[in-house]
JSON list of C-alpha atoms in Angstrom, two decimals:
[
{"chain": "A", "resi": 25, "resn": "ALA", "atom": "CA", "xyz": [20.79, -2.62, 27.69]},
{"chain": "A", "resi": 26, "resn": "GLN", "atom": "CA", "xyz": [18.13, -4.11, 25.45]},
{"chain": "A", "resi": 27, "resn": "LYS", "atom": "CA", "xyz": [14.77, -2.51, 26.04]},
{"chain": "A", "resi": 28, "resn": "ILE", "atom": "CA", "xyz": [12.85, -5.46, 24.58]},
{"chain": "A", "resi": 29, "resn": "THR", "atom": "CA", "xyz": [14.22, -9.00, 24.80]},
{"chain": "A", "resi": 30, "resn": "GLN", "atom": "CA", "xyz": [12.75, -11.96, 22.98]},
{"chain": "A", "resi": 31, "resn": "THR", "atom": "CA", "xyz": [14.82, -15.01, 23.90]},
{"chain": "A", "resi": 32, "resn": "GLN", "atom": "CA", "xyz": [13.30, -17.51, 21.48]},
{"chain": "A", "resi": 33, "resn": "PRO", "atom": "CA", "xyz": [14.68, -17.02, 17.97]},
{"chain": "A", "resi": 34, "resn": "GLY", "atom": "CA", "xyz": [12.56, -19.90, 16.68]},
{"chain": "A", "resi": 35, "resn": "MET", "atom": "CA", "xyz": [9.84, -22.26, 17.86]},
{"chain": "A", "resi": 36, "resn": "PHE", "atom": "CA", "xyz": [8.21, -25.36, 16.42]},
{"chain": "A", "resi": 37, "resn": "VAL", "atom": "CA", "xyz": [4.72, -26.18, 17.73]},
{"chain": "A", "resi": 38, "resn": "GLN", "atom": "CA", "xyz": [2.20, -28.84, 16.81]},
{"chain": "A", "resi": 39, "resn": "GLU", "atom": "CA", "xyz": [-1.07, -27.64, 15.34]},
{"chain": "A", "resi": 40, "resn": "LYS", "atom": "CA", "xyz": [-3.84, -27.14, 17.93]},
{"chain": "A", "resi": 41, "resn": "GLU", "atom": "CA", "xyz": [-1.40, -26.81, 20.81]},
{"chain": "A", "resi": 42, "resn": "ALA", "atom": "CA", "xyz": [-1.11, -23.62, 22.83]},
{"chain": "A", "resi": 43, "resn": "VAL", "atom": "CA", "xyz": [2.10, -21.64, 22.46]},
{"chain": "A", "resi": 44, "resn": "THR", "atom": "CA", "xyz": [3.74, -18.99, 24.65]},
{"chain": "A", "resi": 45, "resn": "LEU", "atom": "CA", "xyz": [6.11, -16.44, 23.15]},
{"chain": "A", "resi": 46, "resn": "ASP", "atom": "CA", "xyz": [8.35, -14.73, 25.68]},
{"chain": "A", "resi": 47, "resn": "CYS", "atom": "CA", "xyz": [9.02, -11.02, 25.98]},
{"chain": "A", "resi": 48, "resn": "THR", "atom": "CA", "xyz": [10.77, -9.07, 28.72]},
{"chain": "A", "resi": 49, "resn": "TYR", "atom": "CA", "xyz": [11.16, -5.32, 28.73]},
{"chain": "A", "resi": 50, "resn": "ASP", "atom": "CA", "xyz": [13.17, -2.67, 30.48]},
{"chain": "A", "resi": 51, "resn": "THR", "atom": "CA", "xyz": [11.93, 0.82, 31.26]},
{"chain": "A", "resi": 52, "resn": "SER", "atom": "CA", "xyz": [11.98, 3.28, 34.13]},
{"chain": "A", "resi": 53, "resn": "ASP", "atom": "CA", "xyz": [8.95, 5.15, 32.81]},
{"chain": "A", "resi": 54, "resn": "PRO", "atom": "CA", "xyz": [5.81, 4.33, 34.85]},
{"chain": "A", "resi": 55, "resn": "SER", "atom": "CA", "xyz": [3.63, 4.89, 31.79]},
{"chain": "A", "resi": 56, "resn": "TYR", "atom": "CA", "xyz": [4.22, 2.56, 28.87]},
{"chain": "A", "resi": 57, "resn": "GLY", "atom": "CA", "xyz": [2.43, 0.25, 26.48]},
{"chain": "A", "resi": 58, "resn": "LEU", "atom": "CA", "xyz": [3.31, -3.16, 25.16]},
{"chain": "A", "resi": 59, "resn": "PHE", "atom": "CA", "xyz": [2.35, -4.43, 21.72]},
{"chain": "A", "resi": 60, "resn": "TRP", "atom": "CA", "xyz": [2.55, -7.73, 19.91]},
{"chain": "A", "resi": 61, "resn": "TYR", "atom": "CA", "xyz": [2.68, -7.86, 16.12]},
{"chain": "A", "resi": 62, "resn": "LYS", "atom": "CA", "xyz": [2.63, -10.73, 13.65]},
{"chain": "A", "resi": 63, "resn": "GLN", "atom": "CA", "xyz": [4.69, -10.45, 10.48]},
{"chain": "A", "resi": 64, "resn": "PRO", "atom": "CA", "xyz": [4.04, -13.05, 7.79]},
{"chain": "A", "resi": 65, "resn": "SER", "atom": "CA", "xyz": [6.50, -13.54, 4.96]},
{"chain": "A", "resi": 66, "resn": "SER", "atom": "CA", "xyz": [4.70, -10.80, 2.99]},
{"chain": "A", "resi": 67, "resn": "GLY", "atom": "CA", "xyz": [6.22, -8.27, 5.41]},
{"chain": "A", "resi": 68, "resn": "GLU", "atom": "CA", "xyz": [3.18, -6.45, 6.74]},
{"chain": "A", "resi": 69, "resn": "MET", "atom": "CA", "xyz": [3.07, -5.94, 10.52]},
{"chain": "A", "resi": 70, "resn": "ILE", "atom": "CA", "xyz": [-0.29, -7.11, 11.82]},
{"chain": "A", "resi": 71, "resn": "PHE", "atom": "CA", "xyz": [-1.37, -5.77, 15.21]},
{"chain": "A", "resi": 72, "resn": "LEU", "atom": "CA", "xyz": [-2.42, -8.55, 17.60]},
{"chain": "A", "resi": 73, "resn": "ILE", "atom": "CA", "xyz": [-2.79, -7.24, 21.13]},
{"chain": "A", "resi": 74, "resn": "TYR", "atom": "CA", "xyz": [-1.95, -4.32, 23.43]},
{"chain": "A", "resi": 75, "resn": "GLN", "atom": "CA", "xyz": [-1.35, -3.97, 27.19]},
{"chain": "A", "resi": 76, "resn": "GLY", "atom": "CA", "xyz": [-1.07, -0.64, 28.95]},
{"chain": "A", "resi": 77, "resn": "SER", "atom": "CA", "xyz": [1.10, -0.36, 32.04]},
{"chain": "A", "resi": 78, "resn": "TYR", "atom": "CA", "xyz": [-1.86, 0.74, 34.16]},
{"chain": "A", "resi": 79, "resn": "ASP", "atom": "CA", "xyz": [-4.26, -1.91, 32.87]},
{"chain": "A", "resi": 80, "resn": "GLN", "atom": "CA", "xyz": [-5.41, -4.12, 35.72]},
{"chain": "A", "resi": 81, "resn": "GLN", "atom": "CA", "xyz": [-6.52, -7.03, 33.60]},
{"chain": "A", "resi": 82, "resn": "ASN", "atom": "CA", "xyz": [-4.46, -9.08, 31.16]},
{"chain": "A", "resi": 83, "resn": "ALA", "atom": "CA", "xyz": [-5.41, -8.21, 27.59]},
{"chain": "A", "resi": 84, "resn": "THR", "atom": "CA", "xyz": [-7.23, -10.75, 25.43]},
{"chain": "A", "resi": 85, "resn": "GLU", "atom": "CA", "xyz": [-8.16, -10.69, 21.74]},
{"chain": "A", "resi": 86, "resn": "GLY", "atom": "CA", "xyz": [-9.77, -13.88, 20.47]},
{"chain": "A", "resi": 87, "resn": "ARG", "atom": "CA", "xyz": [-7.15, -16.65, 20.55]},
{"chain": "A", "resi": 88, "resn": "TYR", "atom": "CA", "xyz": [-4.48, -14.20, 21.75]},
{"chain": "A", "resi": 89, "resn": "SER", "atom": "CA", "xyz": [-3.87, -13.28, 25.35]},
{"chain": "A", "resi": 90, "resn": "LEU", "atom": "CA", "xyz": [-1.09, -11.38, 27.02]},
{"chain": "A", "resi": 91, "resn": "ASN", "atom": "CA", "xyz": [0.38, -12.69, 30.26]},
{"chain": "A", "resi": 92, "resn": "PHE", "atom": "CA", "xyz": [1.43, -9.39, 31.84]},
{"chain": "A", "resi": 93, "resn": "GLN", "atom": "CA", "xyz": [3.65, -9.69, 34.93]},
{"chain": "A", "resi": 94, "resn": "LYS", "atom": "CA", "xyz": [4.57, -6.13, 35.77]},
{"chain": "A", "resi": 95, "resn": "ALA", "atom": "CA", "xyz": [6.95, -6.87, 38.65]},
{"chain": "A", "resi": 96, "resn": "ARG", "atom": "CA", "xyz": [8.92, -9.24, 36.44]},
{"chain": "A", "resi": 97, "resn": "LYS", "atom": "CA", "xyz": [8.69, -6.87, 33.46]},
{"chain": "A", "resi": 98, "resn": "SER", "atom": "CA", "xyz": [7.41, -9.60, 31.23]},
{"chain": "A", "resi": 99, "resn": "ALA", "atom": "CA", "xyz": [4.63, -9.56, 28.65]},
{"chain": "A", "resi": 100, "resn": "ASN", "atom": "CA", "xyz": [4.34, -13.01, 27.12]},
{"chain": "A", "resi": 101, "resn": "LEU", "atom": "CA", "xyz": [1.97, -13.69, 24.24]},
{"chain": "A", "resi": 102, "resn": "VAL", "atom": "CA", "xyz": [-0.17, -16.81, 24.50]},
{"chain": "A", "resi": 103, "resn": "ILE", "atom": "CA", "xyz": [-1.80, -18.24, 21.39]},
{"chain": "A", "resi": 104, "resn": "SER", "atom": "CA", "xyz": [-4.41, -20.86, 22.14]},
{"chain": "A", "resi": 105, "resn": "ALA", "atom": "CA", "xyz": [-5.27, -23.69, 19.72]},
{"chain": "A", "resi": 106, "resn": "SER", "atom": "CA", "xyz": [-2.56, -22.82, 17.20]},
{"chain": "A", "resi": 107, "resn": "GLN", "atom": "CA", "xyz": [-3.32, -23.00, 13.49]},
{"chain": "A", "resi": 108, "resn": "LEU", "atom": "CA", "xyz": [-1.11, -23.46, 10.43]},
{"chain": "A", "resi": 109, "resn": "GLY", "atom": "CA", "xyz": [-1.81, -19.83, 9.52]},
{"chain": "A", "resi": 110, "resn": "ASP", "atom": "CA", "xyz": [-0.14, -18.71, 12.74]},
{"chain": "A", "resi": 111, "resn": "SER", "atom": "CA", "xyz": [3.27, -19.51, 11.24]},
{"chain": "A", "resi": 112, "resn": "ALA", "atom": "CA", "xyz": [5.08, -16.16, 11.05]},
{"chain": "A", "resi": 113, "resn": "MET", "atom": "CA", "xyz": [7.51, -13.84, 12.83]},
{"chain": "A", "resi": 114, "resn": "TYR", "atom": "CA", "xyz": [6.19, -12.39, 16.06]},
{"chain": "A", "resi": 115, "resn": "PHE", "atom": "CA", "xyz": [7.46, -9.13, 17.50]},
{"chain": "A", "resi": 116, "resn": "CYS", "atom": "CA", "xyz": [7.05, -7.62, 20.93]},
{"chain": "A", "resi": 117, "resn": "ALA", "atom": "CA", "xyz": [7.27, -3.82, 21.06]},
{"chain": "A", "resi": 118, "resn": "MET", "atom": "CA", "xyz": [7.09, -1.09, 23.67]},
{"chain": "A", "resi": 119, "resn": "ARG", "atom": "CA", "xyz": [6.00, 2.52, 23.69]},
{"chain": "A", "resi": 120, "resn": "GLU", "atom": "CA", "xyz": [7.31, 4.65, 26.54]},
{"chain": "A", "resi": 121, "resn": "GLY", "atom": "CA", "xyz": [5.60, 7.78, 27.78]},
{"chain": "A", "resi": 122, "resn": "THR", "atom": "CA", "xyz": [2.12, 9.12, 27.52]},
{"chain": "A", "resi": 123, "resn": "GLY", "atom": "CA", "xyz": [1.27, 7.40, 24.26]},
{"chain": "A", "resi": 124, "resn": "GLY", "atom": "CA", "xyz": [-1.70, 8.29, 22.15]},
{"chain": "A", "resi": 125, "resn": "GLY", "atom": "CA", "xyz": [0.58, 8.04, 19.15]},
{"chain": "A", "resi": 126, "resn": "ALA", "atom": "CA", "xyz": [3.21, 10.34, 20.60]},
{"chain": "A", "resi": 127, "resn": "ASP", "atom": "CA", "xyz": [6.10, 7.89, 20.77]},
{"chain": "A", "resi": 128, "resn": "GLY", "atom": "CA", "xyz": [7.96, 5.58, 18.43]},
{"chain": "A", "resi": 129, "resn": "LEU", "atom": "CA", "xyz": [7.98, 1.89, 19.25]},
{"chain": "A", "resi": 130, "resn": "THR", "atom": "CA", "xyz": [11.00, -0.12, 20.33]},
{"chain": "A", "resi": 131, "resn": "PHE", "atom": "CA", "xyz": [10.92, -3.66, 18.95]},
{"chain": "A", "resi": 132, "resn": "GLY", "atom": "CA", "xyz": [12.52, -6.91, 20.00]},
{"chain": "A", "resi": 133, "resn": "LYS", "atom": "CA", "xyz": [14.33, -9.15, 17.54]},
{"chain": "A", "resi": 134, "resn": "GLY", "atom": "CA", "xyz": [11.35, -11.39, 17.08]},
{"chain": "A", "resi": 135, "resn": "THR", "atom": "CA", "xyz": [10.46, -15.07, 17.33]},
{"chain": "A", "resi": 136, "resn": "HIS", "atom": "CA", "xyz": [9.96, -17.20, 14.23]},
{"chain": "A", "resi": 137, "resn": "LEU", "atom": "CA", "xyz": [7.01, -19.47, 14.99]},
{"chain": "A", "resi": 138, "resn": "ILE", "atom": "CA", "xyz": [6.38, -22.53, 12.83]},
{"chain": "A", "resi": 139, "resn": "ILE", "atom": "CA", "xyz": [3.20, -24.54, 13.29]},
{"chain": "A", "resi": 140, "resn": "GLN", "atom": "CA", "xyz": [3.53, -28.16, 12.21]},
{"chain": "A", "resi": 141, "resn": "PRO", "atom": "CA", "xyz": [0.55, -30.29, 11.09]},
{"chain": "B", "resi": 25, "resn": "ASP", "atom": "CA", "xyz": [-11.96, 2.35, 5.36]},
{"chain": "B", "resi": 26, "resn": "ALA", "atom": "CA", "xyz": [-8.50, 2.33, 3.77]},
{"chain": "B", "resi": 27, "resn": "GLY", "atom": "CA", "xyz": [-5.65, 1.26, 5.95]},
{"chain": "B", "resi": 28, "resn": "VAL", "atom": "CA", "xyz": [-2.09, 2.51, 5.76]},
{"chain": "B", "resi": 29, "resn": "THR", "atom": "CA", "xyz": [-0.75, 2.48, 2.22]},
{"chain": "B", "resi": 30, "resn": "GLN", "atom": "CA", "xyz": [2.84, 2.73, 1.01]},
{"chain": "B", "resi": 31, "resn": "SER", "atom": "CA", "xyz": [4.47, 3.15, -2.37]},
{"chain": "B", "resi": 32, "resn": "PRO", "atom": "CA", "xyz": [6.32, 1.82, -4.15]},
{"chain": "B", "resi": 33, "resn": "THR", "atom": "CA", "xyz": [6.25, -1.84, -3.12]},
{"chain": "B", "resi": 34, "resn": "HIS", "atom": "CA", "xyz": [9.77, -2.57, -4.27]},
{"chain": "B", "resi": 35, "resn": "LEU", "atom": "CA", "xyz": [12.65, -0.37, -5.31]},
{"chain": "B", "resi": 36, "resn": "ILE", "atom": "CA", "xyz": [16.17, -1.02, -6.58]},
{"chain": "B", "resi": 37, "resn": "LYS", "atom": "CA", "xyz": [18.80, 1.73, -6.40]},
{"chain": "B", "resi": 38, "resn": "THR", "atom": "CA", "xyz": [22.57, 1.97, -6.64]},
{"chain": "B", "resi": 39, "resn": "ARG", "atom": "CA", "xyz": [24.98, 3.32, -4.07]},
{"chain": "B", "resi": 40, "resn": "GLY", "atom": "CA", "xyz": [25.10, 7.10, -3.88]},
{"chain": "B", "resi": 41, "resn": "GLN", "atom": "CA", "xyz": [21.62, 7.60, -5.29]},
{"chain": "B", "resi": 42, "resn": "GLN", "atom": "CA", "xyz": [18.70, 9.19, -3.51]},
{"chain": "B", "resi": 43, "resn": "VAL", "atom": "CA", "xyz": [15.30, 7.62, -2.86]},
{"chain": "B", "resi": 44, "resn": "THR", "atom": "CA", "xyz": [11.84, 8.82, -1.80]},
{"chain": "B", "resi": 45, "resn": "LEU", "atom": "CA", "xyz": [9.28, 6.54, -0.19]},
{"chain": "B", "resi": 46, "resn": "ARG", "atom": "CA", "xyz": [5.65, 7.49, 0.37]},
{"chain": "B", "resi": 47, "resn": "CYS", "atom": "CA", "xyz": [3.04, 6.71, 3.00]},
{"chain": "B", "resi": 48, "resn": "SER", "atom": "CA", "xyz": [-0.65, 7.54, 3.43]},
{"chain": "B", "resi": 49, "resn": "PRO", "atom": "CA", "xyz": [-1.97, 7.08, 6.95]},
{"chain": "B", "resi": 50, "resn": "LYS", "atom": "CA", "xyz": [-5.16, 5.31, 7.95]},
{"chain": "B", "resi": 51, "resn": "SER", "atom": "CA", "xyz": [-8.23, 7.50, 7.67]},
{"chain": "B", "resi": 52, "resn": "GLY", "atom": "CA", "xyz": [-8.60, 9.59, 10.83]},
{"chain": "B", "resi": 53, "resn": "HIS", "atom": "CA", "xyz": [-4.93, 9.36, 11.80]},
{"chain": "B", "resi": 54, "resn": "ASP", "atom": "CA", "xyz": [-2.64, 12.40, 11.88]},
{"chain": "B", "resi": 55, "resn": "THR", "atom": "CA", "xyz": [0.73, 10.99, 12.93]},
{"chain": "B", "resi": 56, "resn": "VAL", "atom": "CA", "xyz": [3.15, 9.02, 10.79]},
{"chain": "B", "resi": 57, "resn": "SER", "atom": "CA", "xyz": [6.17, 7.07, 12.01]},
{"chain": "B", "resi": 58, "resn": "TRP", "atom": "CA", "xyz": [8.83, 5.45, 9.84]},
{"chain": "B", "resi": 59, "resn": "TYR", "atom": "CA", "xyz": [10.80, 2.30, 10.64]},
{"chain": "B", "resi": 60, "resn": "GLN", "atom": "CA", "xyz": [13.68, 0.47, 9.01]},
{"chain": "B", "resi": 61, "resn": "GLN", "atom": "CA", "xyz": [13.73, -3.32, 9.22]},
{"chain": "B", "resi": 62, "resn": "ALA", "atom": "CA", "xyz": [16.92, -5.02, 8.12]},
{"chain": "B", "resi": 63, "resn": "LEU", "atom": "CA", "xyz": [16.75, -8.68, 7.15]},
{"chain": "B", "resi": 64, "resn": "GLY", "atom": "CA", "xyz": [16.30, -10.90, 10.20]},
{"chain": "B", "resi": 65, "resn": "GLN", "atom": "CA", "xyz": [15.91, -7.97, 12.61]},
{"chain": "B", "resi": 66, "resn": "GLY", "atom": "CA", "xyz": [13.10, -6.13, 14.32]},
{"chain": "B", "resi": 67, "resn": "PRO", "atom": "CA", "xyz": [12.04, -2.73, 13.00]},
{"chain": "B", "resi": 68, "resn": "GLN", "atom": "CA", "xyz": [14.02, 0.29, 14.16]},
{"chain": "B", "resi": 69, "resn": "PHE", "atom": "CA", "xyz": [12.38, 3.67, 14.65]},
{"chain": "B", "resi": 70, "resn": "ILE", "atom": "CA", "xyz": [13.62, 6.35, 12.24]},
{"chain": "B", "resi": 71, "resn": "PHE", "atom": "CA", "xyz": [11.39, 9.34, 13.02]},
{"chain": "B", "resi": 72, "resn": "GLN", "atom": "CA", "xyz": [7.84, 10.52, 13.53]},
{"chain": "B", "resi": 73, "resn": "TYR", "atom": "CA", "xyz": [5.89, 13.35, 11.93]},
{"chain": "B", "resi": 74, "resn": "TYR", "atom": "CA", "xyz": [3.00, 15.28, 13.40]},
{"chain": "B", "resi": 75, "resn": "GLU", "atom": "CA", "xyz": [1.57, 18.61, 12.27]},
{"chain": "B", "resi": 76, "resn": "GLU", "atom": "CA", "xyz": [4.04, 18.63, 9.37]},
{"chain": "B", "resi": 77, "resn": "GLU", "atom": "CA", "xyz": [7.03, 18.62, 11.69]},
{"chain": "B", "resi": 78, "resn": "GLU", "atom": "CA", "xyz": [9.46, 15.98, 12.87]},
{"chain": "B", "resi": 79, "resn": "ARG", "atom": "CA", "xyz": [8.50, 15.35, 16.48]},
{"chain": "B", "resi": 80, "resn": "GLN", "atom": "CA", "xyz": [10.76, 12.49, 17.47]},
{"chain": "B", "resi": 81, "resn": "ARG", "atom": "CA", "xyz": [13.82, 10.89, 15.93]},
{"chain": "B", "resi": 82, "resn": "GLY", "atom": "CA", "xyz": [15.65, 7.63, 16.42]},
{"chain": "B", "resi": 83, "resn": "ASN", "atom": "CA", "xyz": [19.36, 7.00, 16.00]},
{"chain": "B", "resi": 84, "resn": "PHE", "atom": "CA", "xyz": [19.64, 7.58, 12.25]},
{"chain": "B", "resi": 85, "resn": "PRO", "atom": "CA", "xyz": [21.99, 9.92, 10.36]},
{"chain": "B", "resi": 86, "resn": "ASP", "atom": "CA", "xyz": [20.69, 13.07, 8.72]},
{"chain": "B", "resi": 87, "resn": "ARG", "atom": "CA", "xyz": [20.87, 11.34, 5.33]},
{"chain": "B", "resi": 88, "resn": "PHE", "atom": "CA", "xyz": [17.41, 10.21, 6.40]},
{"chain": "B", "resi": 89, "resn": "SER", "atom": "CA", "xyz": [14.90, 13.02, 6.19]},
{"chain": "B", "resi": 90, "resn": "GLY", "atom": "CA", "xyz": [11.18, 13.30, 5.86]},
{"chain": "B", "resi": 91, "resn": "HIS", "atom": "CA", "xyz": [8.21, 15.45, 5.21]},
{"chain": "B", "resi": 92, "resn": "GLN", "atom": "CA", "xyz": [4.54, 15.48, 6.14]},
{"chain": "B", "resi": 93, "resn": "PHE", "atom": "CA", "xyz": [1.90, 17.11, 4.00]},
{"chain": "B", "resi": 94, "resn": "PRO", "atom": "CA", "xyz": [-1.29, 18.91, 5.07]},
{"chain": "B", "resi": 95, "resn": "ASN", "atom": "CA", "xyz": [-3.32, 15.77, 4.25]},
{"chain": "B", "resi": 96, "resn": "TYR", "atom": "CA", "xyz": [-1.10, 13.87, 6.78]},
{"chain": "B", "resi": 97, "resn": "SER", "atom": "CA", "xyz": [0.64, 11.76, 4.15]},
{"chain": "B", "resi": 98, "resn": "SER", "atom": "CA", "xyz": [4.39, 11.52, 4.51]},
{"chain": "B", "resi": 99, "resn": "GLU", "atom": "CA", "xyz": [7.59, 10.96, 2.58]},
{"chain": "B", "resi": 100, "resn": "LEU", "atom": "CA", "xyz": [10.86, 9.41, 3.68]},
{"chain": "B", "resi": 101, "resn": "ASN", "atom": "CA", "xyz": [13.96, 10.55, 1.79]},
{"chain": "B", "resi": 102, "resn": "VAL", "atom": "CA", "xyz": [17.31, 8.84, 1.95]},
{"chain": "B", "resi": 103, "resn": "ASN", "atom": "CA", "xyz": [20.34, 10.52, 0.37]},
{"chain": "B", "resi": 104, "resn": "ALA", "atom": "CA", "xyz": [23.71, 9.05, -0.61]},
{"chain": "B", "resi": 105, "resn": "LEU", "atom": "CA", "xyz": [22.45, 5.49, -0.37]},
{"chain": "B", "resi": 106, "resn": "LEU", "atom": "CA", "xyz": [24.71, 2.86, 1.17]},
{"chain": "B", "resi": 107, "resn": "LEU", "atom": "CA", "xyz": [24.53, -0.90, 0.77]},
{"chain": "B", "resi": 108, "resn": "GLY", "atom": "CA", "xyz": [23.47, -1.06, 4.43]},
{"chain": "B", "resi": 109, "resn": "ASP", "atom": "CA", "xyz": [20.34, 0.94, 3.66]},
{"chain": "B", "resi": 110, "resn": "SER", "atom": "CA", "xyz": [18.87, -2.15, 1.99]},
{"chain": "B", "resi": 111, "resn": "ALA", "atom": "CA", "xyz": [15.86, -3.01, 4.14]},
{"chain": "B", "resi": 112, "resn": "LEU", "atom": "CA", "xyz": [12.11, -3.10, 4.44]},
{"chain": "B", "resi": 113, "resn": "TYR", "atom": "CA", "xyz": [10.82, 0.39, 5.26]},
{"chain": "B", "resi": 114, "resn": "LEU", "atom": "CA", "xyz": [7.62, 0.42, 7.24]},
{"chain": "B", "resi": 115, "resn": "CYS", "atom": "CA", "xyz": [5.27, 3.28, 7.87]},
{"chain": "B", "resi": 116, "resn": "ALA", "atom": "CA", "xyz": [2.91, 3.33, 10.85]},
{"chain": "B", "resi": 117, "resn": "SER", "atom": "CA", "xyz": [0.06, 5.70, 11.50]},
{"chain": "B", "resi": 118, "resn": "SER", "atom": "CA", "xyz": [-1.65, 6.74, 14.71]},
{"chain": "B", "resi": 119, "resn": "LEU", "atom": "CA", "xyz": [-3.73, 9.54, 16.18]},
{"chain": "B", "resi": 120, "resn": "THR", "atom": "CA", "xyz": [-2.00, 11.86, 18.62]},
{"chain": "B", "resi": 121, "resn": "GLY", "atom": "CA", "xyz": [-4.17, 12.06, 21.70]},
{"chain": "B", "resi": 122, "resn": "GLY", "atom": "CA", "xyz": [-6.12, 9.05, 20.52]},
{"chain": "B", "resi": 123, "resn": "PRO", "atom": "CA", "xyz": [-6.24, 5.47, 21.78]},
{"chain": "B", "resi": 124, "resn": "ASP", "atom": "CA", "xyz": [-2.90, 4.23, 23.08]},
{"chain": "B", "resi": 125, "resn": "ASN", "atom": "CA", "xyz": [-3.17, 0.95, 21.25]},
{"chain": "B", "resi": 126, "resn": "GLU", "atom": "CA", "xyz": [-3.51, 2.32, 17.73]},
{"chain": "B", "resi": 127, "resn": "GLN", "atom": "CA", "xyz": [-0.27, 1.96, 15.80]},
{"chain": "B", "resi": 128, "resn": "PHE", "atom": "CA", "xyz": [-1.14, 0.47, 12.42]},
{"chain": "B", "resi": 129, "resn": "PHE", "atom": "CA", "xyz": [1.46, -0.46, 9.86]},
{"chain": "B", "resi": 130, "resn": "GLY", "atom": "CA", "xyz": [1.48, -0.39, 6.09]},
{"chain": "B", "resi": 131, "resn": "PRO", "atom": "CA", "xyz": [2.72, -3.22, 3.88]},
{"chain": "B", "resi": 132, "resn": "GLY", "atom": "CA", "xyz": [6.19, -1.71, 3.57]},
{"chain": "B", "resi": 133, "resn": "THR", "atom": "CA", "xyz": [8.58, -0.76, 0.78]},
{"chain": "B", "resi": 134, "resn": "ARG", "atom": "CA", "xyz": [11.43, -3.16, 0.13]},
{"chain": "B", "resi": 135, "resn": "LEU", "atom": "CA", "xyz": [14.53, -1.19, -0.87]},
{"chain": "B", "resi": 136, "resn": "THR", "atom": "CA", "xyz": [17.53, -2.91, -2.41]},
{"chain": "B", "resi": 137, "resn": "VAL", "atom": "CA", "xyz": [20.75, -0.94, -2.82]},
{"chain": "B", "resi": 138, "resn": "LEU", "atom": "CA", "xyz": [23.28, -2.41, -5.27]}
]
């Protein structure tokens, strides 16, 4: 079974609108972390936001927020007031276990987001 | 504060050859992970190095090997290259025992096998 599922291969969004990128995950480990990365065409993976499995509050970083629904095993990324520079591939990833750098990440297949003027 | 650096940026090899990719972690980080990202796919975990030893490995054949040096930098070696090894190779650094959210990536090395 897929550990990370991103069901939207591509999305077109009008500039200044909010956008939600879906991510569901599968793990039996009670301790895990969820990451979102942005990958522009240059290839570098840019860290956006992180949610730990024991975090009580949904993570926020500027225009990015993570809608964490633990019972549903979903961790959707919300980008408010989208900008043309947000056009890129977006990846959801999971670390299982105790973390602190100890585990490799499992990535989804990504969502290609295109912001239209 | 230098981030994660990788060299070379691009590389072209032929089938059967061997290749070495290099990564320097972010200052203060001691753990290096390597990922392979085929075109149109998400990155796949190859292995991770900590204290100069391979600590964790993904589902990759032993043609893929690595090394970590005392200064925490790392190399990824791929022997007997196949066409399917063409990909973007990403290095990520982190601090074992450090913040859970720190997994920073370098710009990648794009390998083309002809």
